[in-house]
Amino acid sequence: MQYHKLGKTDISVSVLALGCWAFGGGAYWGDRDEKESIAIIRTALDQGVNFFDTAEGYGNGYSEEVLGKALSGRRHEAVIATKVGGSLTYDDVLEACEGSLKRLNTDYIDLYQIHWPSRTVPIEETRRALATLQEQGKVRALGVSNFGVGDLTDLLRVGRVETNQLPYSLLWRAIECEIRPKCVENKIGILCYSPLAQGLLTGRYSSADEVPEGRTRT
């Protein structure tokens, strides 16, 4: 397994990360076997994957709970990335982080990300809350997800982030036009999600009719 530094930090992460959205189940992914999810996480860890990405919004926090259980006794081997969504006010971000810490069964988060840009809460307020969490030692590094050039530019005016998590695959290459160059210019790491287009690029489906409802629009 190869490892790279996360953004400009000294945090070393495997070039392959395990995305934990599906472990949250729900209407999009369907029922999940928790024991199987835990086995997948531990197998990935055994094979050198140390980077695990989840979010409070994945199964209303259930994905975080599963990851916390799977890493019990092995937390020191893993780099955990999770995301805050919903309200991004100062107080709500602090409260959300406490919830994630509890579900993940840890006292710190390696990479804490804004899941989506807010159109109601000033980015300065959200960034101030994230800085507070860093000062308290509850968060090691900061990142964002789904930030385009405009949102990223606004954020960089008030503070740095180490990563931007974006959809990137052979079917979805829009970030190459403007977003990727902006990240490279500012030495912001790019975390690619859905690199296999949620199974569409794996050969799993032989026709569009076989693609599950909800993913057919892709």
PDB file of N, CA and C in Angstrom, residues 75-112:
ATOM      1  N   ARG A  75      -8.000   1.820  17.148  1.00  0.00           N
ATOM      2  CA  ARG A  75      -8.157   3.219  16.765  1.00  0.00           C
ATOM      3  C   ARG A  75      -6.835   3.859  16.358  1.00  0.00           C
ATOM      4  N   HIS A  76      -5.756   3.472  17.016  1.00  0.00           N
ATOM      5  CA  HIS A  76      -4.442   4.064  16.752  1.00  0.00           C
ATOM      6  C   HIS A  76      -3.910   3.719  15.364  1.00  0.00           C
ATOM      7  N   GLU A  77      -4.502   2.722  14.713  1.00  0.00           N
ATOM      8  CA  GLU A  77      -4.059   2.319  13.379  1.00  0.00           C
ATOM      9  C   GLU A  77      -4.782   3.088  12.269  1.00  0.00           C
ATOM     10  N   ALA A  78      -5.822   3.807  12.626  1.00  0.00           N
ATOM     11  CA  ALA A  78      -6.711   4.384  11.617  1.00  0.00           C
ATOM     12  C   ALA A  78      -6.676   5.909  11.591  1.00  0.00           C
ATOM     13  N   VAL A  79      -6.961   6.449  10.416  1.00  0.00           N
ATOM     14  CA  VAL A  79      -7.193   7.873  10.228  1.00  0.00           C
ATOM     15  C   VAL A  79      -8.673   8.020   9.895  1.00  0.00           C
ATOM     16  N   ILE A  80      -9.413   8.682  10.785  1.00  0.00           N
ATOM     17  CA  ILE A  80     -10.860   8.814  10.608  1.00  0.00           C
ATOM     18  C   ILE A  80     -11.206  10.188  10.051  1.00  0.00           C
ATOM     19  N   ALA A  81     -11.959  10.182   8.959  1.00  0.00           N
ATOM     20  CA  ALA A  81     -12.508  11.411   8.393  1.00  0.00           C
ATOM     21  C   ALA A  81     -14.023  11.338   8.519  1.00  0.00           C
ATOM     22  N   THR A  82     -14.630  12.384   9.047  1.00  0.00           N
ATOM     23  CA  THR A  82     -16.087  12.444   9.081  1.00  0.00           C
ATOM     24  C   THR A  82     -16.515  13.858   8.722  1.00  0.00           C
ATOM     25  N   LYS A  83     -17.827  14.058   8.604  1.00  0.00           N
ATOM     26  CA  LYS A  83     -18.327  15.330   8.086  1.00  0.00           C
ATOM     27  C   LYS A  83     -19.481  15.865   8.934  1.00  0.00           C
ATOM     28  N   VAL A  84     -19.553  17.172   8.997  1.00  0.00           N
ATOM     29  CA  VAL A  84     -20.667  17.847   9.656  1.00  0.00           C
ATOM     30  C   VAL A  84     -21.585  18.402   8.577  1.00  0.00           C
ATOM     31  N   GLY A  85     -22.877  18.148   8.732  1.00  0.00           N
ATOM     32  CA  GLY A  85     -23.855  18.636   7.770  1.00  0.00           C
ATOM     33  C   GLY A  85     -24.955  19.399   8.497  1.00  0.00           C
ATOM     34  N   GLY A  86     -26.032  19.676   7.797  1.00  0.00           N
ATOM     35  CA  GLY A  86     -27.133  20.383   8.444  1.00  0.00           C
ATOM     36  C   GLY A  86     -26.743  21.804   8.787  1.00  0.00           C
ATOM     37  N   SER A  87     -27.176  22.258   9.949  1.00  0.00           N
ATOM     38  CA  SER A  87     -26.860  23.610  10.384  1.00  0.00           C
ATOM     39  C   SER A  87     -25.367  23.755  10.645  1.00  0.00           C
ATOM     40  N   LEU A  88     -24.790  24.834  10.147  1.00  0.00           N
ATOM     41  CA  LEU A  88     -23.353  25.055  10.310  1.00  0.00           C
ATOM     42  C   LEU A  88     -23.058  26.281  11.166  1.00  0.00           C
ATOM     43  N   THR A  89     -23.993  26.608  12.082  1.00  0.00           N
ATOM     44  CA  THR A  89     -23.737  27.700  13.011  1.00  0.00           C
ATOM     45  C   THR A  89     -22.658  27.280  14.001  1.00  0.00           C
ATOM     46  N   TYR A  90     -22.083  28.234  14.673  1.00  0.00           N
ATOM     47  CA  TYR A  90     -20.988  27.961  15.608  1.00  0.00           C
ATOM     48  C   TYR A  90     -21.381  26.902  16.629  1.00  0.00           C
ATOM     49  N   ASP A  91     -22.478  27.123  17.331  1.00  0.00           N
ATOM     50  CA  ASP A  91     -22.891  26.190  18.390  1.00  0.00           C
ATOM     51  C   ASP A  91     -23.274  24.825  17.834  1.00  0.00           C
ATOM     52  N   ASP A  92     -23.932  24.816  16.689  1.00  0.00           N
ATOM     53  CA  ASP A  92     -24.375  23.536  16.120  1.00  0.00           C
ATOM     54  C   ASP A  92     -23.198  22.694  15.646  1.00  0.00           C
ATOM     55  N   VAL A  93     -22.150  23.323  15.136  1.00  0.00           N
ATOM     56  CA  VAL A  93     -20.969  22.571  14.716  1.00  0.00           C
ATOM     57  C   VAL A  93     -20.285  21.932  15.922  1.00  0.00           C
ATOM     58  N   LEU A  94     -20.170  22.683  17.013  1.00  0.00           N
ATOM     59  CA  LEU A  94     -19.563  22.131  18.224  1.00  0.00           C
ATOM     60  C   LEU A  94     -20.378  20.953  18.749  1.00  0.00           C
ATOM     61  N   GLU A  95     -21.700  21.097  18.735  1.00  0.00           N
ATOM     62  CA  GLU A  95     -22.575  20.020  19.210  1.00  0.00           C
ATOM     63  C   GLU A  95     -22.496  18.804  18.291  1.00  0.00           C
ATOM     64  N   ALA A  96     -22.453  19.037  16.989  1.00  0.00           N
ATOM     65  CA  ALA A  96     -22.374  17.941  16.027  1.00  0.00           C
ATOM     66  C   ALA A  96     -21.092  17.150  16.209  1.00  0.00           C
ATOM     67  N   CYS A  97     -20.017  17.844  16.478  1.00  0.00           N
ATOM     68  CA  CYS A  97     -18.734  17.169  16.666  1.00  0.00           C
ATOM     69  C   CYS A  97     -18.783  16.262  17.894  1.00  0.00           C
ATOM     70  N   GLU A  98     -19.399  16.736  18.957  1.00  0.00           N
ATOM     71  CA  GLU A  98     -19.523  15.910  20.161  1.00  0.00           C
ATOM     72  C   GLU A  98     -20.301  14.631  19.854  1.00  0.00           C
ATOM     73  N   GLY A  99     -21.345  14.751  19.045  1.00  0.00           N
ATOM     74  CA  GLY A  99     -22.122  13.580  18.661  1.00  0.00           C
ATOM     75  C   GLY A  99     -21.307  12.594  17.855  1.00  0.00           C
ATOM     76  N   SER A 100     -20.511  13.102  16.922  1.00  0.00           N
ATOM     77  CA  SER A 100     -19.668  12.226  16.101  1.00  0.00           C
ATOM     78  C   SER A 100     -18.611  11.530  16.949  1.00  0.00           C
ATOM     79  N   LEU A 101     -17.997  12.262  17.864  1.00  0.00           N
ATOM     80  CA  LEU A 101     -16.991  11.664  18.746  1.00  0.00           C
ATOM     81  C   LEU A 101     -17.578  10.511  19.545  1.00  0.00           C
ATOM     82  N   LYS A 102     -18.780  10.706  20.041  1.00  0.00           N
ATOM     83  CA  LYS A 102     -19.435   9.667  20.836  1.00  0.00           C
ATOM     84  C   LYS A 102     -19.737   8.439  19.992  1.00  0.00           C
ATOM     85  N   ARG A 103     -20.292   8.657  18.791  1.00  0.00           N
ATOM     86  CA  ARG A 103     -20.650   7.528  17.930  1.00  0.00           C
ATOM     87  C   ARG A 103     -19.408   6.792  17.434  1.00  0.00           C
ATOM     88  N   LEU A 104     -18.341   7.522  17.191  1.00  0.00           N
ATOM     89  CA  LEU A 104     -17.101   6.909  16.707  1.00  0.00           C
ATOM     90  C   LEU A 104     -16.277   6.290  17.834  1.00  0.00           C
ATOM     91  N   ASN A 105     -16.714   6.534  19.056  1.00  0.00           N
ATOM     92  CA  ASN A 105     -16.021   5.981  20.231  1.00  0.00           C
ATOM     93  C   ASN A 105     -14.555   6.414  20.256  1.00  0.00           C
ATOM     94  N   THR A 106     -14.337   7.709  20.080  1.00  0.00           N
ATOM     95  CA  THR A 106     -12.979   8.249  20.078  1.00  0.00           C
ATOM     96  C   THR A 106     -12.991   9.624  20.716  1.00  0.00           C
ATOM     97  N   ASP A 107     -11.824  10.110  21.086  1.00  0.00           N
ATOM     98  CA  ASP A 107     -11.757  11.454  21.670  1.00  0.00           C
ATOM     99  C   ASP A 107     -11.160  12.470  20.703  1.00  0.00           C
ATOM    100  N   TYR A 108     -10.906  12.045  19.453  1.00  0.00           N
ATOM    101  CA  TYR A 108     -10.452  13.004  18.446  1.00  0.00           C
ATOM    102  C   TYR A 108     -10.805  12.493  17.054  1.00  0.00           C
ATOM    103  N   ILE A 109     -10.963  13.432  16.143  1.00  0.00           N
ATOM    104  CA  ILE A 109     -11.243  13.142  14.735  1.00  0.00           C
ATOM    105  C   ILE A 109     -10.053  13.635  13.928  1.00  0.00           C
ATOM    106  N   ASP A 110      -9.537  12.796  13.048  1.00  0.00           N
ATOM    107  CA  ASP A 110      -8.350  13.180  12.280  1.00  0.00           C
ATOM    108  C   ASP A 110      -8.652  14.257  11.241  1.00  0.00           C
ATOM    109  N   LEU A 111      -9.754  14.091  10.515  1.00  0.00           N
ATOM    110  CA  LEU A 111     -10.135  15.059   9.482  1.00  0.00           C
ATOM    111  C   LEU A 111     -11.619  15.358   9.614  1.00  0.00           C
ATOM    112  N   TYR A 112     -11.949  16.598   9.946  1.00  0.00           N
ATOM    113  CA  TYR A 112     -13.351  16.997  10.117  1.00  0.00           C
ATOM    114  C   TYR A 112     -13.718  17.911   8.951  1.00  0.00           C
TER     115      TYR A 112
END
